[in-house]
Amino acid sequence: MTVSNAVDQFTMLTGDRSKIKDLLCSRLTECGWRDEVRLLCRTILMEKGSNNSFTVEQLVSEVTPKARTLVPDAVKKELLMKIRTILTENENEDDDDEVEEPEDEP
């Protein structure tokens, strides 16, 4: 399992994945990324979709690499920091659980 898959699985189990996804969506909207991608889709459809033979899958495969490069570095860094914080908090909780010693019975 890759680190990316492990983080993804962990965030799903803890319920943090939806928080990260919501943060990403709001940041992409705030910075205008969604509008840029929408415009990119329209441009591609105007260029290649004039004969209605251009499929959604073809559009997605063409737009995805370009859209990824349009994500601002600040958004990427913020998300990475959020994920690190979540993982660190979990690690600290695990350490606290291990430190607790059972009480001695009288």
PDB file of N, CA and C in Angstrom:
ATOM      1  N   MET A   1       0.845  -1.176   0.000  1.00  0.00           N
ATOM      2  CA  MET A   1       0.000   0.000   0.000  1.00  0.00           C
ATOM      3  C   MET A   1       0.889   1.237   0.000  1.00  0.00           C
ATOM      4  N   THR A   2       0.579   2.179  -0.868  1.00  0.00           N
ATOM      5  CA  THR A   2       1.369   3.400  -0.947  1.00  0.00           C
ATOM      6  C   THR A   2       1.007   4.332   0.201  1.00  0.00           C
ATOM      7  N   VAL A   3       1.850   5.309   0.436  1.00  0.00           N
ATOM      8  CA  VAL A   3       1.589   6.297   1.486  1.00  0.00           C
ATOM      9  C   VAL A   3       0.295   7.038   1.173  1.00  0.00           C
ATOM     10  N   SER A   4       0.127   7.386  -0.085  1.00  0.00           N
ATOM     11  CA  SER A   4      -1.081   8.097  -0.500  1.00  0.00           C
ATOM     12  C   SER A   4      -2.337   7.285  -0.209  1.00  0.00           C
ATOM     13  N   ASN A   5      -2.294   6.001  -0.523  1.00  0.00           N
ATOM     14  CA  ASN A   5      -3.438   5.131  -0.248  1.00  0.00           C
ATOM     15  C   ASN A   5      -3.677   4.977   1.250  1.00  0.00           C
ATOM     16  N   ALA A   6      -2.600   4.878   2.012  1.00  0.00           N
ATOM     17  CA  ALA A   6      -2.725   4.745   3.462  1.00  0.00           C
ATOM     18  C   ALA A   6      -3.357   5.989   4.078  1.00  0.00           C
ATOM     19  N   VAL A   7      -2.903   7.151   3.634  1.00  0.00           N
ATOM     20  CA  VAL A   7      -3.473   8.414   4.133  1.00  0.00           C
ATOM     21  C   VAL A   7      -4.943   8.502   3.749  1.00  0.00           C
ATOM     22  N   ASP A   8      -5.244   8.150   2.508  1.00  0.00           N
ATOM     23  CA  ASP A   8      -6.629   8.188   2.032  1.00  0.00           C
ATOM     24  C   ASP A   8      -7.513   7.270   2.867  1.00  0.00           C
ATOM     25  N   GLN A   9      -7.048   6.059   3.116  1.00  0.00           N
ATOM     26  CA  GLN A   9      -7.819   5.107   3.909  1.00  0.00           C
ATOM     27  C   GLN A   9      -7.984   5.611   5.344  1.00  0.00           C
ATOM     28  N   PHE A  10      -6.910   6.144   5.923  1.00  0.00           N
ATOM     29  CA  PHE A  10      -6.979   6.652   7.286  1.00  0.00           C
ATOM     30  C   PHE A  10      -7.979   7.794   7.401  1.00  0.00           C
ATOM     31  N   THR A  11      -7.922   8.744   6.460  1.00  0.00           N
ATOM     32  CA  THR A  11      -8.834   9.889   6.536  1.00  0.00           C
ATOM     33  C   THR A  11     -10.287   9.463   6.335  1.00  0.00           C
ATOM     34  N   MET A  12     -10.512   8.410   5.556  1.00  0.00           N
ATOM     35  CA  MET A  12     -11.879   7.901   5.405  1.00  0.00           C
ATOM     36  C   MET A  12     -12.358   7.294   6.719  1.00  0.00           C
ATOM     37  N   LEU A  13     -11.501   6.531   7.378  1.00  0.00           N
ATOM     38  CA  LEU A  13     -11.879   5.862   8.624  1.00  0.00           C
ATOM     39  C   LEU A  13     -12.144   6.853   9.756  1.00  0.00           C
ATOM     40  N   THR A  14     -11.393   7.936   9.789  1.00  0.00           N
ATOM     41  CA  THR A  14     -11.547   8.906  10.874  1.00  0.00           C
ATOM     42  C   THR A  14     -12.613   9.955  10.584  1.00  0.00           C
ATOM     43  N   GLY A  15     -13.105   9.986   9.351  1.00  0.00           N
ATOM     44  CA  GLY A  15     -14.110  10.980   8.988  1.00  0.00           C
ATOM     45  C   GLY A  15     -13.525  12.312   8.569  1.00  0.00           C
ATOM     46  N   ASP A  16     -12.204  12.387   8.496  1.00  0.00           N
ATOM     47  CA  ASP A  16     -11.553  13.644   8.128  1.00  0.00           C
ATOM     48  C   ASP A  16     -11.522  13.862   6.622  1.00  0.00           C
ATOM     49  N   ARG A  17     -11.778  12.824   5.858  1.00  0.00           N
ATOM     50  CA  ARG A  17     -11.713  12.958   4.402  1.00  0.00           C
ATOM     51  C   ARG A  17     -12.722  13.988   3.898  1.00  0.00           C
ATOM     52  N   SER A  18     -13.924  13.960   4.433  1.00  0.00           N
ATOM     53  CA  SER A  18     -14.933  14.920   3.977  1.00  0.00           C
ATOM     54  C   SER A  18     -14.549  16.344   4.356  1.00  0.00           C
ATOM     55  N   LYS A  19     -13.897  16.508   5.501  1.00  0.00           N
ATOM     56  CA  LYS A  19     -13.432  17.844   5.906  1.00  0.00           C
ATOM     57  C   LYS A  19     -12.364  18.353   4.939  1.00  0.00           C
ATOM     58  N   ILE A  20     -11.447  17.475   4.567  1.00  0.00           N
ATOM     59  CA  ILE A  20     -10.387  17.849   3.629  1.00  0.00           C
ATOM     60  C   ILE A  20     -10.984  18.167   2.268  1.00  0.00           C
ATOM     61  N   LYS A  21     -11.933  17.351   1.845  1.00  0.00           N
ATOM     62  CA  LYS A  21     -12.577  17.565   0.553  1.00  0.00           C
ATOM     63  C   LYS A  21     -13.345  18.892   0.534  1.00  0.00           C
ATOM     64  N   ASP A  22     -14.049  19.190   1.617  1.00  0.00           N
ATOM     65  CA  ASP A  22     -14.776  20.459   1.710  1.00  0.00           C
ATOM     66  C   ASP A  22     -13.817  21.647   1.668  1.00  0.00           C
ATOM     67  N   LEU A  23     -12.700  21.519   2.383  1.00  0.00           N
ATOM     68  CA  LEU A  23     -11.696  22.584   2.383  1.00  0.00           C
ATOM     69  C   LEU A  23     -11.151  22.794   0.974  1.00  0.00           C
ATOM     70  N   LEU A  24     -10.832  21.694   0.285  1.00  0.00           N
ATOM     71  CA  LEU A  24     -10.318  21.791  -1.072  1.00  0.00           C
ATOM     72  C   LEU A  24     -11.320  22.473  -1.999  1.00  0.00           C
ATOM     73  N   CYS A  25     -12.568  22.054  -1.936  1.00  0.00           N
ATOM     74  CA  CYS A  25     -13.594  22.649  -2.807  1.00  0.00           C
ATOM     75  C   CYS A  25     -13.741  24.142  -2.555  1.00  0.00           C
ATOM     76  N   SER A  26     -13.755  24.539  -1.296  1.00  0.00           N
ATOM     77  CA  SER A  26     -13.923  25.964  -1.003  1.00  0.00           C
ATOM     78  C   SER A  26     -12.710  26.777  -1.454  1.00  0.00           C
ATOM     79  N   ARG A  27     -11.505  26.240  -1.244  1.00  0.00           N
ATOM     80  CA  ARG A  27     -10.303  26.964  -1.671  1.00  0.00           C
ATOM     81  C   ARG A  27     -10.219  27.075  -3.197  1.00  0.00           C
ATOM     82  N   LEU A  28     -10.596  26.009  -3.904  1.00  0.00           N
ATOM     83  CA  LEU A  28     -10.554  26.051  -5.370  1.00  0.00           C
ATOM     84  C   LEU A  28     -11.570  27.049  -5.920  1.00  0.00           C
ATOM     85  N   THR A  29     -12.697  27.157  -5.258  1.00  0.00           N
ATOM     86  CA  THR A  29     -13.701  28.138  -5.677  1.00  0.00           C
ATOM     87  C   THR A  29     -13.208  29.553  -5.392  1.00  0.00           C
ATOM     88  N   GLU A  30     -12.657  29.756  -4.193  1.00  0.00           N
ATOM     89  CA  GLU A  30     -12.167  31.081  -3.796  1.00  0.00           C
ATOM     90  C   GLU A  30     -11.080  31.612  -4.723  1.00  0.00           C
ATOM     91  N   CYS A  31     -10.200  30.747  -5.176  1.00  0.00           N
ATOM     92  CA  CYS A  31      -9.081  31.210  -5.993  1.00  0.00           C
ATOM     93  C   CYS A  31      -9.424  31.284  -7.481  1.00  0.00           C
ATOM     94  N   GLY A  32     -10.627  30.885  -7.853  1.00  0.00           N
ATOM     95  CA  GLY A  32     -11.044  30.982  -9.246  1.00  0.00           C
ATOM     96  C   GLY A  32     -10.682  29.783 -10.105  1.00  0.00           C
ATOM     97  N   TRP A  33     -10.168  28.733  -9.489  1.00  0.00           N
ATOM     98  CA  TRP A  33      -9.765  27.540 -10.230  1.00  0.00           C
ATOM     99  C   TRP A  33     -10.942  26.901 -10.956  1.00  0.00           C
ATOM    100  N   ARG A  34     -12.069  26.814 -10.287  1.00  0.00           N
ATOM    101  CA  ARG A  34     -13.237  26.178 -10.903  1.00  0.00           C
ATOM    102  C   ARG A  34     -13.676  26.930 -12.157  1.00  0.00           C
ATOM    103  N   ASP A  35     -13.634  28.246 -12.097  1.00  0.00           N
ATOM    104  CA  ASP A  35     -13.995  29.050 -13.272  1.00  0.00           C
ATOM    105  C   ASP A  35     -12.994  28.835 -14.406  1.00  0.00           C
ATOM    106  N   GLU A  36     -11.715  28.736 -14.055  1.00  0.00           N
ATOM    107  CA  GLU A  36     -10.686  28.492 -15.075  1.00  0.00           C
ATOM    108  C   GLU A  36     -10.899  27.142 -15.754  1.00  0.00           C
ATOM    109  N   VAL A  37     -11.222  26.130 -14.969  1.00  0.00           N
ATOM    110  CA  VAL A  37     -11.434  24.788 -15.528  1.00  0.00           C
ATOM    111  C   VAL A  37     -12.705  24.767 -16.380  1.00  0.00           C
ATOM    112  N   ARG A  38     -13.718  25.457 -15.923  1.00  0.00           N
ATOM    113  CA  ARG A  38     -14.960  25.544 -16.710  1.00  0.00           C
ATOM    114  C   ARG A  38     -14.679  26.185 -18.070  1.00  0.00           C
ATOM    115  N   LEU A  39     -13.906  27.257 -18.061  1.00  0.00           N
ATOM    116  CA  LEU A  39     -13.531  27.936 -19.299  1.00  0.00           C
ATOM    117  C   LEU A  39     -12.675  27.026 -20.186  1.00  0.00           C
ATOM    118  N   LEU A  40     -11.770  26.295 -19.582  1.00  0.00           N
ATOM    119  CA  LEU A  40     -10.939  25.345 -20.312  1.00  0.00           C
ATOM    120  C   LEU A  40     -11.805  24.278 -20.992  1.00  0.00           C
ATOM    121  N   CYS A  41     -12.784  23.766 -20.277  1.00  0.00           N
ATOM    122  CA  CYS A  41     -13.708  22.776 -20.858  1.00  0.00           C
ATOM    123  C   CYS A  41     -14.467  23.362 -22.042  1.00  0.00           C
ATOM    124  N   ARG A  42     -14.960  24.554 -21.874  1.00  0.00           N
ATOM    125  CA  ARG A  42     -15.697  25.198 -22.969  1.00  0.00           C
ATOM    126  C   ARG A  42     -14.810  25.395 -24.194  1.00  0.00           C
ATOM    127  N   THR A  43     -13.576  25.822 -23.956  1.00  0.00           N
ATOM    128  CA  THR A  43     -12.648  26.047 -25.063  1.00  0.00           C
ATOM    129  C   THR A  43     -12.371  24.745 -25.810  1.00  0.00           C
ATOM    130  N   ILE A  44     -12.111  23.698 -25.064  1.00  0.00           N
ATOM    131  CA  ILE A  44     -11.834  22.400 -25.696  1.00  0.00           C
ATOM    132  C   ILE A  44     -13.053  21.909 -26.475  1.00  0.00           C
ATOM    133  N   LEU A  45     -14.229  22.069 -25.887  1.00  0.00           N
ATOM    134  CA  LEU A  45     -15.447  21.631 -26.578  1.00  0.00           C
ATOM    135  C   LEU A  45     -15.691  22.433 -27.852  1.00  0.00           C
ATOM    136  N   MET A  46     -15.385  23.704 -27.814  1.00  0.00           N
ATOM    137  CA  MET A  46     -15.547  24.535 -29.005  1.00  0.00           C
ATOM    138  C   MET A  46     -14.584  24.093 -30.101  1.00  0.00           C
ATOM    139  N   GLU A  47     -13.362  23.740 -29.705  1.00  0.00           N
ATOM    140  CA  GLU A  47     -12.347  23.337 -30.677  1.00  0.00           C
ATOM    141  C   GLU A  47     -12.582  21.932 -31.229  1.00  0.00           C
ATOM    142  N   LYS A  48     -12.946  20.994 -30.350  1.00  0.00           N
ATOM    143  CA  LYS A  48     -12.987  19.592 -30.756  1.00  0.00           C
ATOM    144  C   LYS A  48     -14.371  18.973 -30.786  1.00  0.00           C
ATOM    145  N   GLY A  49     -15.321  19.634 -30.195  1.00  0.00           N
ATOM    146  CA  GLY A  49     -16.633  19.018 -30.067  1.00  0.00           C
ATOM    147  C   GLY A  49     -17.657  19.501 -31.069  1.00  0.00           C
ATOM    148  N   SER A  50     -17.225  20.110 -32.125  1.00  0.00           N
ATOM    149  CA  SER A  50     -18.168  20.682 -33.086  1.00  0.00           C
ATOM    150  C   SER A  50     -19.003  19.630 -33.808  1.00  0.00           C
ATOM    151  N   ASN A  51     -18.478  18.417 -33.927  1.00  0.00           N
ATOM    152  CA  ASN A  51     -19.238  17.382 -34.625  1.00  0.00           C
ATOM    153  C   ASN A  51     -19.894  16.384 -33.659  1.00  0.00           C
ATOM    154  N   ASN A  52     -19.957  16.727 -32.372  1.00  0.00           N
ATOM    155  CA  ASN A  52     -20.594  15.925 -31.326  1.00  0.00           C
ATOM    156  C   ASN A  52     -19.998  14.533 -31.156  1.00  0.00           C
ATOM    157  N   SER A  53     -18.789  14.323 -31.619  1.00  0.00           N
ATOM    158  CA  SER A  53     -18.153  13.022 -31.448  1.00  0.00           C
ATOM    159  C   SER A  53     -17.189  13.007 -30.261  1.00  0.00           C
ATOM    160  N   PHE A  54     -17.074  14.118 -29.562  1.00  0.00           N
ATOM    161  CA  PHE A  54     -16.171  14.238 -28.421  1.00  0.00           C
ATOM    162  C   PHE A  54     -16.909  13.771 -27.175  1.00  0.00           C
ATOM    163  N   THR A  55     -16.421  12.722 -26.515  1.00  0.00           N
ATOM    164  CA  THR A  55     -17.118  12.147 -25.357  1.00  0.00           C
ATOM    165  C   THR A  55     -16.697  12.833 -24.057  1.00  0.00           C
ATOM    166  N   VAL A  56     -17.471  12.589 -23.017  1.00  0.00           N
ATOM    167  CA  VAL A  56     -17.148  13.117 -21.690  1.00  0.00           C
ATOM    168  C   VAL A  56     -15.803  12.549 -21.229  1.00  0.00           C
ATOM    169  N   GLU A  57     -15.574  11.272 -21.469  1.00  0.00           N
ATOM    170  CA  GLU A  57     -14.321  10.639 -21.071  1.00  0.00           C
ATOM    171  C   GLU A  57     -13.123  11.298 -21.760  1.00  0.00           C
ATOM    172  N   GLN A  58     -13.291  11.635 -23.033  1.00  0.00           N
ATOM    173  CA  GLN A  58     -12.211  12.313 -23.756  1.00  0.00           C
ATOM    174  C   GLN A  58     -11.969  13.707 -23.176  1.00  0.00           C
ATOM    175  N   LEU A  59     -13.046  14.389 -22.847  1.00  0.00           N
ATOM    176  CA  LEU A  59     -12.913  15.725 -22.249  1.00  0.00           C
ATOM    177  C   LEU A  59     -12.189  15.637 -20.911  1.00  0.00           C
ATOM    178  N   VAL A  60     -12.594  14.701 -20.083  1.00  0.00           N
ATOM    179  CA  VAL A  60     -11.964  14.533 -18.769  1.00  0.00           C
ATOM    180  C   VAL A  60     -10.483  14.197 -18.916  1.00  0.00           C
ATOM    181  N   SER A  61     -10.159  13.304 -19.837  1.00  0.00           N
ATOM    182  CA  SER A  61      -8.752  12.922 -20.006  1.00  0.00           C
ATOM    183  C   SER A  61      -7.898  14.079 -20.530  1.00  0.00           C
ATOM    184  N   GLU A  62      -8.493  14.964 -21.277  1.00  0.00           N
ATOM    185  CA  GLU A  62      -7.738  16.110 -21.786  1.00  0.00           C
ATOM    186  C   GLU A  62      -7.652  17.241 -20.759  1.00  0.00           C
ATOM    187  N   VAL A  63      -8.702  17.445 -20.002  1.00  0.00           N
ATOM    188  CA  VAL A  63      -8.745  18.553 -19.046  1.00  0.00           C
ATOM    189  C   VAL A  63      -7.968  18.248 -17.768  1.00  0.00           C
ATOM    190  N   THR A  64      -8.000  17.014 -17.303  1.00  0.00           N
ATOM    191  CA  THR A  64      -7.419  16.657 -16.002  1.00  0.00           C
ATOM    192  C   THR A  64      -5.963  17.086 -15.836  1.00  0.00           C
ATOM    193  N   PRO A  65      -5.065  16.750 -16.746  1.00  0.00           N
ATOM    194  CA  PRO A  65      -3.669  17.172 -16.529  1.00  0.00           C
ATOM    195  C   PRO A  65      -3.509  18.692 -16.486  1.00  0.00           C
ATOM    196  N   LYS A  66      -4.243  19.381 -17.331  1.00  0.00           N
ATOM    197  CA  LYS A  66      -4.157  20.842 -17.350  1.00  0.00           C
ATOM    198  C   LYS A  66      -4.751  21.436 -16.074  1.00  0.00           C
ATOM    199  N   ALA A  67      -5.868  20.868 -15.629  1.00  0.00           N
ATOM    200  CA  ALA A  67      -6.520  21.361 -14.417  1.00  0.00           C
ATOM    201  C   ALA A  67      -5.631  21.170 -13.194  1.00  0.00           C
ATOM    202  N   ARG A  68      -4.934  20.065 -13.142  1.00  0.00           N
ATOM    203  CA  ARG A  68      -4.027  19.820 -12.006  1.00  0.00           C
ATOM    204  C   ARG A  68      -2.916  20.849 -11.941  1.00  0.00           C
ATOM    205  N   THR A  69      -2.420  21.253 -13.091  1.00  0.00           N
ATOM    206  CA  THR A  69      -1.345  22.257 -13.084  1.00  0.00           C
ATOM    207  C   THR A  69      -1.861  23.639 -12.688  1.00  0.00           C
ATOM    208  N   LEU A  70      -3.161  23.850 -12.807  1.00  0.00           N
ATOM    209  CA  LEU A  70      -3.747  25.149 -12.466  1.00  0.00           C
ATOM    210  C   LEU A  70      -4.021  25.317 -10.973  1.00  0.00           C
ATOM    211  N   VAL A  71      -3.938  24.229 -10.197  1.00  0.00           N
ATOM    212  CA  VAL A  71      -4.175  24.331  -8.750  1.00  0.00           C
ATOM    213  C   VAL A  71      -3.037  25.143  -8.143  1.00  0.00           C
ATOM    214  N   PRO A  72      -3.360  26.247  -7.471  1.00  0.00           N
ATOM    215  CA  PRO A  72      -2.317  27.103  -6.900  1.00  0.00           C
ATOM    216  C   PRO A  72      -1.483  26.368  -5.845  1.00  0.00           C
ATOM    217  N   ASP A  73      -0.206  26.679  -5.802  1.00  0.00           N
ATOM    218  CA  ASP A  73       0.694  26.065  -4.823  1.00  0.00           C
ATOM    219  C   ASP A  73       0.229  26.321  -3.391  1.00  0.00           C
ATOM    220  N   ALA A  74      -0.342  27.486  -3.152  1.00  0.00           N
ATOM    221  CA  ALA A  74      -0.812  27.812  -1.800  1.00  0.00           C
ATOM    222  C   ALA A  74      -1.899  26.847  -1.352  1.00  0.00           C
ATOM    223  N   VAL A  75      -2.780  26.455  -2.264  1.00  0.00           N
ATOM    224  CA  VAL A  75      -3.848  25.502  -1.936  1.00  0.00           C
ATOM    225  C   VAL A  75      -3.239  24.130  -1.657  1.00  0.00           C
ATOM    226  N   LYS A  76      -2.296  23.720  -2.481  1.00  0.00           N
ATOM    227  CA  LYS A  76      -1.634  22.426  -2.268  1.00  0.00           C
ATOM    228  C   LYS A  76      -0.940  22.393  -0.912  1.00  0.00           C
ATOM    229  N   LYS A  77      -0.230  23.466  -0.574  1.00  0.00           N
ATOM    230  CA  LYS A  77       0.490  23.527   0.693  1.00  0.00           C
ATOM    231  C   LYS A  77      -0.466  23.507   1.881  1.00  0.00           C
ATOM    232  N   GLU A  78      -1.575  24.246   1.759  1.00  0.00           N
ATOM    233  CA  GLU A  78      -2.549  24.274   2.849  1.00  0.00           C
ATOM    234  C   GLU A  78      -3.132  22.891   3.098  1.00  0.00           C
ATOM    235  N   LEU A  79      -3.476  22.188   2.031  1.00  0.00           N
ATOM    236  CA  LEU A  79      -4.025  20.840   2.180  1.00  0.00           C
ATOM    237  C   LEU A  79      -2.999  19.881   2.770  1.00  0.00           C
ATOM    238  N   LEU A  80      -1.771  19.977   2.312  1.00  0.00           N
ATOM    239  CA  LEU A  80      -0.721  19.123   2.841  1.00  0.00           C
ATOM    240  C   LEU A  80      -0.525  19.371   4.336  1.00  0.00           C
ATOM    241  N   MET A  81      -0.539  20.629   4.745  1.00  0.00           N
ATOM    242  CA  MET A  81      -0.398  20.957   6.163  1.00  0.00           C
ATOM    243  C   MET A  81      -1.584  20.417   6.965  1.00  0.00           C
ATOM    244  N   LYS A  82      -2.783  20.508   6.407  1.00  0.00           N
ATOM    245  CA  LYS A  82      -3.975  19.992   7.086  1.00  0.00           C
ATOM    246  C   LYS A  82      -3.871  18.481   7.277  1.00  0.00           C
ATOM    247  N   ILE A  83      -3.433  17.776   6.240  1.00  0.00           N
ATOM    248  CA  ILE A  83      -3.276  16.323   6.328  1.00  0.00           C
ATOM    249  C   ILE A  83      -2.211  15.967   7.356  1.00  0.00           C
ATOM    250  N   ARG A  84      -1.096  16.690   7.338  1.00  0.00           N
ATOM    251  CA  ARG A  84      -0.040  16.439   8.332  1.00  0.00           C
ATOM    252  C   ARG A  84      -0.550  16.666   9.751  1.00  0.00           C
ATOM    253  N   THR A  85      -1.339  17.719   9.940  1.00  0.00           N
ATOM    254  CA  THR A  85      -1.898  18.003  11.260  1.00  0.00           C
ATOM    255  C   THR A  85      -2.788  16.869  11.723  1.00  0.00           C
ATOM    256  N   ILE A  86      -3.634  16.385  10.834  1.00  0.00           N
ATOM    257  CA  ILE A  86      -4.533  15.279  11.173  1.00  0.00           C
ATOM    258  C   ILE A  86      -3.731  14.038  11.556  1.00  0.00           C
ATOM    259  N   LEU A  87      -2.708  13.721  10.773  1.00  0.00           N
ATOM    260  CA  LEU A  87      -1.890  12.542  11.061  1.00  0.00           C
ATOM    261  C   LEU A  87      -1.111  12.708  12.362  1.00  0.00           C
ATOM    262  N   THR A  88      -0.602  13.904  12.616  1.00  0.00           N
ATOM    263  CA  THR A  88       0.139  14.165  13.847  1.00  0.00           C
ATOM    264  C   THR A  88      -0.769  14.051  15.060  1.00  0.00           C
ATOM    265  N   GLU A  89      -1.973  14.601  14.951  1.00  0.00           N
ATOM    266  CA  GLU A  89      -2.925  14.506  16.056  1.00  0.00           C
ATOM    267  C   GLU A  89      -3.243  13.049  16.359  1.00  0.00           C
ATOM    268  N   ASN A  90      -3.419  12.250  15.319  1.00  0.00           N
ATOM    269  CA  ASN A  90      -3.711  10.834  15.516  1.00  0.00           C
ATOM    270  C   ASN A  90      -2.523  10.124  16.150  1.00  0.00           C
ATOM    271  N   GLU A  91      -1.319  10.470  15.703  1.00  0.00           N
ATOM    272  CA  GLU A  91      -0.120   9.858  16.262  1.00  0.00           C
ATOM    273  C   GLU A  91       0.001  10.191  17.740  1.00  0.00           C
ATOM    274  N   ASN A  92      -0.298  11.443  18.105  1.00  0.00           N
ATOM    275  CA  ASN A  92      -0.242  11.854  19.502  1.00  0.00           C
ATOM    276  C   ASN A  92      -1.286  11.122  20.335  1.00  0.00           C
ATOM    277  N   GLU A  93      -2.479  10.907  19.760  1.00  0.00           N
ATOM    278  CA  GLU A  93      -3.520  10.165  20.474  1.00  0.00           C
ATOM    279  C   GLU A  93      -3.083   8.725  20.697  1.00  0.00           C
ATOM    280  N   ASP A  94      -2.439   8.123  19.703  1.00  0.00           N
ATOM    281  CA  ASP A  94      -1.939   6.755  19.838  1.00  0.00           C
ATOM    282  C   ASP A  94      -0.861   6.688  20.906  1.00  0.00           C
ATOM    283  N   ASP A  95       0.035   7.688  20.946  1.00  0.00           N
ATOM    284  CA  ASP A  95       1.082   7.724  21.958  1.00  0.00           C
ATOM    285  C   ASP A  95       0.481   7.849  23.349  1.00  0.00           C
ATOM    286  N   ASP A  96      -0.571   8.669  23.506  1.00  0.00           N
ATOM    287  CA  ASP A  96      -1.234   8.836  24.791  1.00  0.00           C
ATOM    288  C   ASP A  96      -1.857   7.527  25.244  1.00  0.00           C
ATOM    289  N   ASP A  97      -2.425   6.776  24.313  1.00  0.00           N
ATOM    290  CA  ASP A  97      -3.041   5.496  24.650  1.00  0.00           C
ATOM    291  C   ASP A  97      -1.990   4.505  25.136  1.00  0.00           C
ATOM    292  N   GLU A  98      -0.805   4.537  24.563  1.00  0.00           N
ATOM    293  CA  GLU A  98       0.249   3.620  24.944  1.00  0.00           C
ATOM    294  C   GLU A  98       0.866   3.991  26.286  1.00  0.00           C
ATOM    295  N   VAL A  99       0.869   5.258  26.655  1.00  0.00           N
ATOM    296  CA  VAL A  99       1.491   5.729  27.883  1.00  0.00           C
ATOM    297  C   VAL A  99       0.657   5.355  29.100  1.00  0.00           C
ATOM    298  N   GLU A 100      -0.649   5.297  28.939  1.00  0.00           N
ATOM    299  CA  GLU A 100      -1.514   4.997  30.066  1.00  0.00           C
ATOM    300  C   GLU A 100      -1.168   3.631  30.632  1.00  0.00           C
ATOM    301  N   GLU A 101      -0.935   3.604  31.940  1.00  0.00           N
ATOM    302  CA  GLU A 101      -0.614   2.346  32.605  1.00  0.00           C
ATOM    303  C   GLU A 101      -1.800   1.906  33.427  1.00  0.00           C
ATOM    304  N   PRO A 102      -2.014   0.611  33.513  1.00  0.00           N
ATOM    305  CA  PRO A 102      -3.156   0.132  34.309  1.00  0.00           C
ATOM    306  C   PRO A 102      -2.952   0.459  35.798  1.00  0.00           C
ATOM    307  N   GLU A 103      -4.061   0.722  36.449  1.00  0.00           N
ATOM    308  CA  GLU A 103      -3.987   1.041  37.881  1.00  0.00           C
ATOM    309  C   GLU A 103      -3.716  -0.224  38.677  1.00  0.00           C
ATOM    310  N   ASP A 104      -2.945  -0.072  39.744  1.00  0.00           N
ATOM    311  CA  ASP A 104      -2.670  -1.218  40.627  1.00  0.00           C
ATOM    312  C   ASP A 104      -3.886  -1.464  41.482  1.00  0.00           C
ATOM    313  N   GLU A 105      -4.212  -2.724  41.600  1.00  0.00           N
ATOM    314  CA  GLU A 105      -5.372  -3.069  42.450  1.00  0.00           C
ATOM    315  C   GLU A 105      -4.870  -3.206  43.879  1.00  0.00           C
ATOM    316  N   PRO A 106      -5.693  -2.797  44.857  1.00  0.00           N
ATOM    317  CA  PRO A 106      -5.268  -2.872  46.282  1.00  0.00           C
ATOM    318  C   PRO A 106      -5.237  -4.260  46.830  1.00  0.00           C
TER     319      PRO A 106
END
